[in-house]
GROMACS .gro file of C-alpha atoms in nm:
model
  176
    1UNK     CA    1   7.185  16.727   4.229
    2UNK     CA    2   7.065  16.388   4.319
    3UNK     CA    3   7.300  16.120   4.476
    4UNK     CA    4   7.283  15.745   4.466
    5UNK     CA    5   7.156  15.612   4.773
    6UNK     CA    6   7.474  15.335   4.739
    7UNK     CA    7   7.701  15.620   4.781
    8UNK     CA    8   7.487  15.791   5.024
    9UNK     CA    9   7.571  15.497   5.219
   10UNK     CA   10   7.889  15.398   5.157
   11UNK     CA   11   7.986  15.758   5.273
   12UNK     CA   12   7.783  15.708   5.570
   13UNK     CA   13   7.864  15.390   5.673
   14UNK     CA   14   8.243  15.497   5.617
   15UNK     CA   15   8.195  15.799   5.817
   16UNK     CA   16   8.018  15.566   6.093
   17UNK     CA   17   8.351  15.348   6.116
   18UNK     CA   18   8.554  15.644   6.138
   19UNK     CA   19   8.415  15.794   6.481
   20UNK     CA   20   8.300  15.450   6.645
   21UNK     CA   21   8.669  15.398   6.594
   22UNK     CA   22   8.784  15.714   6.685
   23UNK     CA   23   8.560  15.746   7.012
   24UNK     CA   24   8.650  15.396   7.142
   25UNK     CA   25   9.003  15.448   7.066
   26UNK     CA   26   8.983  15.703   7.288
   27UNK     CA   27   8.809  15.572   7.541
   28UNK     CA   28   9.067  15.272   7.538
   29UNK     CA   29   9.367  15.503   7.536
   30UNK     CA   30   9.276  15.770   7.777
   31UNK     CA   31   9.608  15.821   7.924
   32UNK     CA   32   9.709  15.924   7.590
   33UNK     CA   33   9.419  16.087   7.476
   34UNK     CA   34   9.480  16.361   7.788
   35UNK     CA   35   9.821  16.371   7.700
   36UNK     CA   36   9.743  16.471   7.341
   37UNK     CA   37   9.442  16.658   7.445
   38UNK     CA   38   9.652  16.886   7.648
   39UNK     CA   39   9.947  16.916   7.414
   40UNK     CA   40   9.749  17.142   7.187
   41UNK     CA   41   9.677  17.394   7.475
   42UNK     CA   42   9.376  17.543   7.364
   43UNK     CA   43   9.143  17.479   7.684
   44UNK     CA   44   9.153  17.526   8.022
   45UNK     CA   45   9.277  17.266   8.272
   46UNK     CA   46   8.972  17.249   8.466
   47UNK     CA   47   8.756  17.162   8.156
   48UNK     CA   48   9.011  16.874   8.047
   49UNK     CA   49   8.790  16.625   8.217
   50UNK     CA   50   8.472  16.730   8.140
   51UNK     CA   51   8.616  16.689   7.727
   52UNK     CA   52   8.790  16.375   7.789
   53UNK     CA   53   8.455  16.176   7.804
   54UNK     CA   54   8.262  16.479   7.609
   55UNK     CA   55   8.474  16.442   7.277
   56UNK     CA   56   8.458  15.988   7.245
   57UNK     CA   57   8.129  15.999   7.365
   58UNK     CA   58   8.021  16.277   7.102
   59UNK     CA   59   8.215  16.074   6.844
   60UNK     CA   60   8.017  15.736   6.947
   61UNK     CA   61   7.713  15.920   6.988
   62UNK     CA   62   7.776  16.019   6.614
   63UNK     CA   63   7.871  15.696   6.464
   64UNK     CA   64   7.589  15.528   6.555
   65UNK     CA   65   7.344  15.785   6.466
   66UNK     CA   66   7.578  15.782   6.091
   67UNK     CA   67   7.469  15.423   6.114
   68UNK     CA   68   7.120  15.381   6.228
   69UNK     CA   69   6.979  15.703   6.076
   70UNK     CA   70   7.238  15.822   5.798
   71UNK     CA   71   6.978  16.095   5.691
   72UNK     CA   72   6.948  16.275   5.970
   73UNK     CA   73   7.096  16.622   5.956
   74UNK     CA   74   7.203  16.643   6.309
   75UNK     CA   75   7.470  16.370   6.281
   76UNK     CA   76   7.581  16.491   5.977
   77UNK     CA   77   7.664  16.859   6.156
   78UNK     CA   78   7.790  16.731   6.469
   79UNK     CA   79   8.073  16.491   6.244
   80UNK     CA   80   8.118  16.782   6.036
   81UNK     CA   81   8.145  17.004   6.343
   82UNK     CA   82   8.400  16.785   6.537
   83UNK     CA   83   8.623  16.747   6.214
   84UNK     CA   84   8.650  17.107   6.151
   85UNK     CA   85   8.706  17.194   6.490
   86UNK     CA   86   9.025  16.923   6.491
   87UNK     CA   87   9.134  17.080   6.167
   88UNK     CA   88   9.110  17.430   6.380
   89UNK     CA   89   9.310  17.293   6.635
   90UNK     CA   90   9.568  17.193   6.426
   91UNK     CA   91   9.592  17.475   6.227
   92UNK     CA   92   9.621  17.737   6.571
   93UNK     CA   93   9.909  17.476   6.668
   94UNK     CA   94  10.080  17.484   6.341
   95UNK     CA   95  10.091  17.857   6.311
   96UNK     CA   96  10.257  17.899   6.668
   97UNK     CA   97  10.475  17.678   6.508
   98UNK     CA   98  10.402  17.370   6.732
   99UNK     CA   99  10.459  17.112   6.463
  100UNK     CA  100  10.554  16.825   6.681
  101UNK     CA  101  10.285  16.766   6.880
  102UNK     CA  102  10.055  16.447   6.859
  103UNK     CA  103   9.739  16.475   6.683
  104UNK     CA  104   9.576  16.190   6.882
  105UNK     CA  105   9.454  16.015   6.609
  106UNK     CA  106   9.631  15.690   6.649
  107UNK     CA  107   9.574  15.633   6.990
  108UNK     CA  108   9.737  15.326   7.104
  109UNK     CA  109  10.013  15.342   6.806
  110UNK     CA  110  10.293  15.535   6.716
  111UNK     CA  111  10.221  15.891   6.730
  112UNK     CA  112  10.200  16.115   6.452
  113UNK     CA  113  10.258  16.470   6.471
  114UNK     CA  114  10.005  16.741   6.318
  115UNK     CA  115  10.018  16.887   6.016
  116UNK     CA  116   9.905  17.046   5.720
  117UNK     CA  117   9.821  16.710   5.526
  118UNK     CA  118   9.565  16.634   5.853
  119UNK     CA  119   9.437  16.920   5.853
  120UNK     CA  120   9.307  16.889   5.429
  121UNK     CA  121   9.228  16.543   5.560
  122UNK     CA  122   8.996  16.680   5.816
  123UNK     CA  123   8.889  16.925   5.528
  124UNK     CA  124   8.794  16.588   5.283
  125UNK     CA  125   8.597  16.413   5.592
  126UNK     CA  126   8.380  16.779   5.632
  127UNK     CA  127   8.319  16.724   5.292
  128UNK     CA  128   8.215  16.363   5.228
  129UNK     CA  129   7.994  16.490   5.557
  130UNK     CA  130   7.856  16.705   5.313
  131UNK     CA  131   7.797  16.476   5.065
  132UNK     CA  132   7.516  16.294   5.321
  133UNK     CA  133   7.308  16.675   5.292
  134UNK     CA  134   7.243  16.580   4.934
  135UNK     CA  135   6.904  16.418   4.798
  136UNK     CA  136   6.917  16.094   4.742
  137UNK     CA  137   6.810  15.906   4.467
  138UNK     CA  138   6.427  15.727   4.533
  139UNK     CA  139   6.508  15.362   4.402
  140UNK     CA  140   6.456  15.056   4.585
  141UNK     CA  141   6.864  14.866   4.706
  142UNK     CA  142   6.885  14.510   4.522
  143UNK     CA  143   7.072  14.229   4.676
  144UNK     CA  144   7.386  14.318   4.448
  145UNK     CA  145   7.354  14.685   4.626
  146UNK     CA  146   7.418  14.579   4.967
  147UNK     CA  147   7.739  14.375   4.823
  148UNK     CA  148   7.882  14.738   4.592
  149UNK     CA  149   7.832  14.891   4.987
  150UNK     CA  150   8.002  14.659   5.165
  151UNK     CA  151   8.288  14.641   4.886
  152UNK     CA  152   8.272  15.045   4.899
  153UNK     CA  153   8.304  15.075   5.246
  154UNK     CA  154   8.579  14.802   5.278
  155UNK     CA  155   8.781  15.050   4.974
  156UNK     CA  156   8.668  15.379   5.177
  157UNK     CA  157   8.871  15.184   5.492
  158UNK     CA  158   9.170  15.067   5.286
  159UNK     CA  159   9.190  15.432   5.186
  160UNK     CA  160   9.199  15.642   5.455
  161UNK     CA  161   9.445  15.365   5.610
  162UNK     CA  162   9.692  15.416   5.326
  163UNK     CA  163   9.647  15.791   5.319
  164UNK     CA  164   9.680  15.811   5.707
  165UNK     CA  165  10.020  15.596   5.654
  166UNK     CA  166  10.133  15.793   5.370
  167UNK     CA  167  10.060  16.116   5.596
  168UNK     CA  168  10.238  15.945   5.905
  169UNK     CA  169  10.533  15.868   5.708
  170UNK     CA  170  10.588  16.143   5.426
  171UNK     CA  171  10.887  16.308   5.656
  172UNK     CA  172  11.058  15.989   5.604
  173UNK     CA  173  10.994  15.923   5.213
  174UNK     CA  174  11.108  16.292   5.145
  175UNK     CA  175  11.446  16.204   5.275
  176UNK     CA  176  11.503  15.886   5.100
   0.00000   0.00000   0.00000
């Protein structure tokens, strides 16, 4: 199966936004970022701040290489790596029936508690990951090209925004 090299990009350059975001966010919000970090309880103290710079700068470290050099396989494992091992986490905490601890995704905002939903989230991002393994289509990009990414990536955005909200918030629209 050969891909587009538009979508190959699109997904790339989505996936690229995700963990620069991620990693700076926490970076920014370290405080937090411990504080969720430790809710989940699934390392040892004494390696808490060895993964509190290990985990933003591996997601950094990814979303640049996601930008620069979308093709290269290494990237690709290492995003599809981190989300499956946050998906992991997650799913340990929700079967000792932890279900109100913080996820740390949204740093910085209100804090939204883990859950199922995140976890086929996570299971979606190891996919589009995925995606990027695929061959990609030998034509040259035209000018209109670059504009279809842009608009692509800009729709990729809106979506995981609305999907995160609709995540963060279905507790309260099941009780309306």
């Amino acid at each position: 199966m050969v891909v587009d090299t538009v979508l190959l990009q699109i997904v790339a350059c989505s996936l690229s936004i995700l963990m620069l975001a991620a990693g700076t966010q926490k970076l920014a919000y370290r405080q937090q970022f411990a504080a969720a970090l430790a809710a989940y309880e699934l390392a040892p103290a004494c390696s808490m701040p060895l993964l509190l710079w290990l985990i933003p700068l591996l997601e950094l470290s990814v979303g640049a290489g996601l930008l620069f050099a979308p093709d290269r396989p290494v990237f690709i494992a290492v995003a599809a790596l981190l989300f499956g091992v946050y998906a992991l986490a997650m799913v340990i905490n929700l079967w000792r029936g932890r279900h109100d601890i913080d996820c740390g995704c949204q740093l910085g905002s209100a804090p939204q508690q883990i859950s199922y939903a995140l976890v086929v989230r996570n299971l979606l991002l190891i996919l589009a990951a995925g995606v990027l393994l695929l061959p990609a289509g030998e034509r040259a990009l035209h000018w209109f090209d670059y504009g279809v990414i842009c608009f692509g990536v800009a729709m990729a955005c809106l979506l995981y925004g609305a999907g995160n909200n609709l995540v963060a918030t279905h507790k309260r629209l099941l009780a309306l």
